[in-house]
């Protein structure tokens, strides 16, 4: 079988299918694997990630994928999330001794950038999520409602929206609150912050993203498959209205018993002939799925300016700062941090306002913000900087978008889809991408008469939540 696309979705589908005994041939148009979650080399030899990607404790399928490809040890998990406002007031999110859903109560109570009124409004909204397990009636309204509207209905203060809900959700969903379906935002808080005391833990790659997928390539090749890079698909071969092959450069054609297309929905829409789109209503609506941008800003300073591994900034354009020097410290030479300098990566999700700005304008803006929150950066020399804009980084989780997201099995024989934009139940995340790959593999195997399950269940509730849901396991004495 053929997999088109070497991002997380294609790699997850390939890993699952090769384990099931299929001979997998994977084609990727770029010279590296990982898709949008990868890294590349700058002209001066520096290896950088296209954008910082992270995982959370609730991302069970991504965790399973990392185990399959031998990358678990390349992820560092952190129990403490640090937030900093322009006035220097810190807030921390770290689980205390109380069981879920009260494990973060102390952290919210002492969150200095918020007032008591802000915190009480947040508590009321979280209680709504808790009482319904995230299945609130207004989330089911026709065409969906935006996360901002959902928050306004619950009388959230302006500061609570900007310094709590927005700082978490814009990064998680890559979309502004007024453009994001409330169902996804509520789901983030139920799965990551309420139902399990470890769901919020942040996992950050301790190596460049491109180094995470070596094991997947090796496993496919070890089982007789192939991974071909620099192989863009130029067209599809159709016979009697069915997919009979794919065309590459120089007239090369490849055929297989089944095909998994794991490419962005925008690329798939351009690749599919009109006849195929019209034969499957789900494929004819791909253009209704919009995209959202992410901007990454990379700074190299001549000295140490930050000791934390990462932090979130409040009320600034810059949303997160990742200390790559610290994160790469024990990764056997990953990246090229200078011995006495420091490499920071900044992330701005849903960065619509930055798209028309020049590289230098973005550098100046973000450097001023970094120097405001990190006093040591004021006297440090910026050795070099680069900006990476991804105008179509993810699909936009707009209200009602799920109606346009196709399932992994199409009505076209032998054609399957993978990608975080397909119907996964999740927004545009690495977890969603892996889920789509597993679901595509399951759909293919089911159609072949050899069903198998790869999709992992959500992180199980614990603490009082487990008891409330009747899932508590009594302790037994040895």
GROMACS .gro file of C-alpha atoms in nm, residues 18-19 215-226:
model
   14
   18UNK     CA    1   0.350  -0.208   0.864
   19UNK     CA    2   0.289  -0.367   1.204
  215UNK     CA    3   1.269   0.501   1.442
  216UNK     CA    4   0.958   0.514   1.225
  217UNK     CA    5   1.158   0.520   0.903
  218UNK     CA    6   1.376   0.234   1.028
  219UNK     CA    7   1.075   0.023   1.127
  220UNK     CA    8   0.906   0.064   0.787
  221UNK     CA    9   1.226  -0.027   0.606
  222UNK     CA   10   1.306  -0.316   0.842
  223UNK     CA   11   0.974  -0.476   0.751
  224UNK     CA   12   1.039  -0.450   0.378
  225UNK     CA   13   0.877  -0.112   0.317
  226UNK     CA   14   1.018   0.201   0.162
   0.00000   0.00000   0.00000
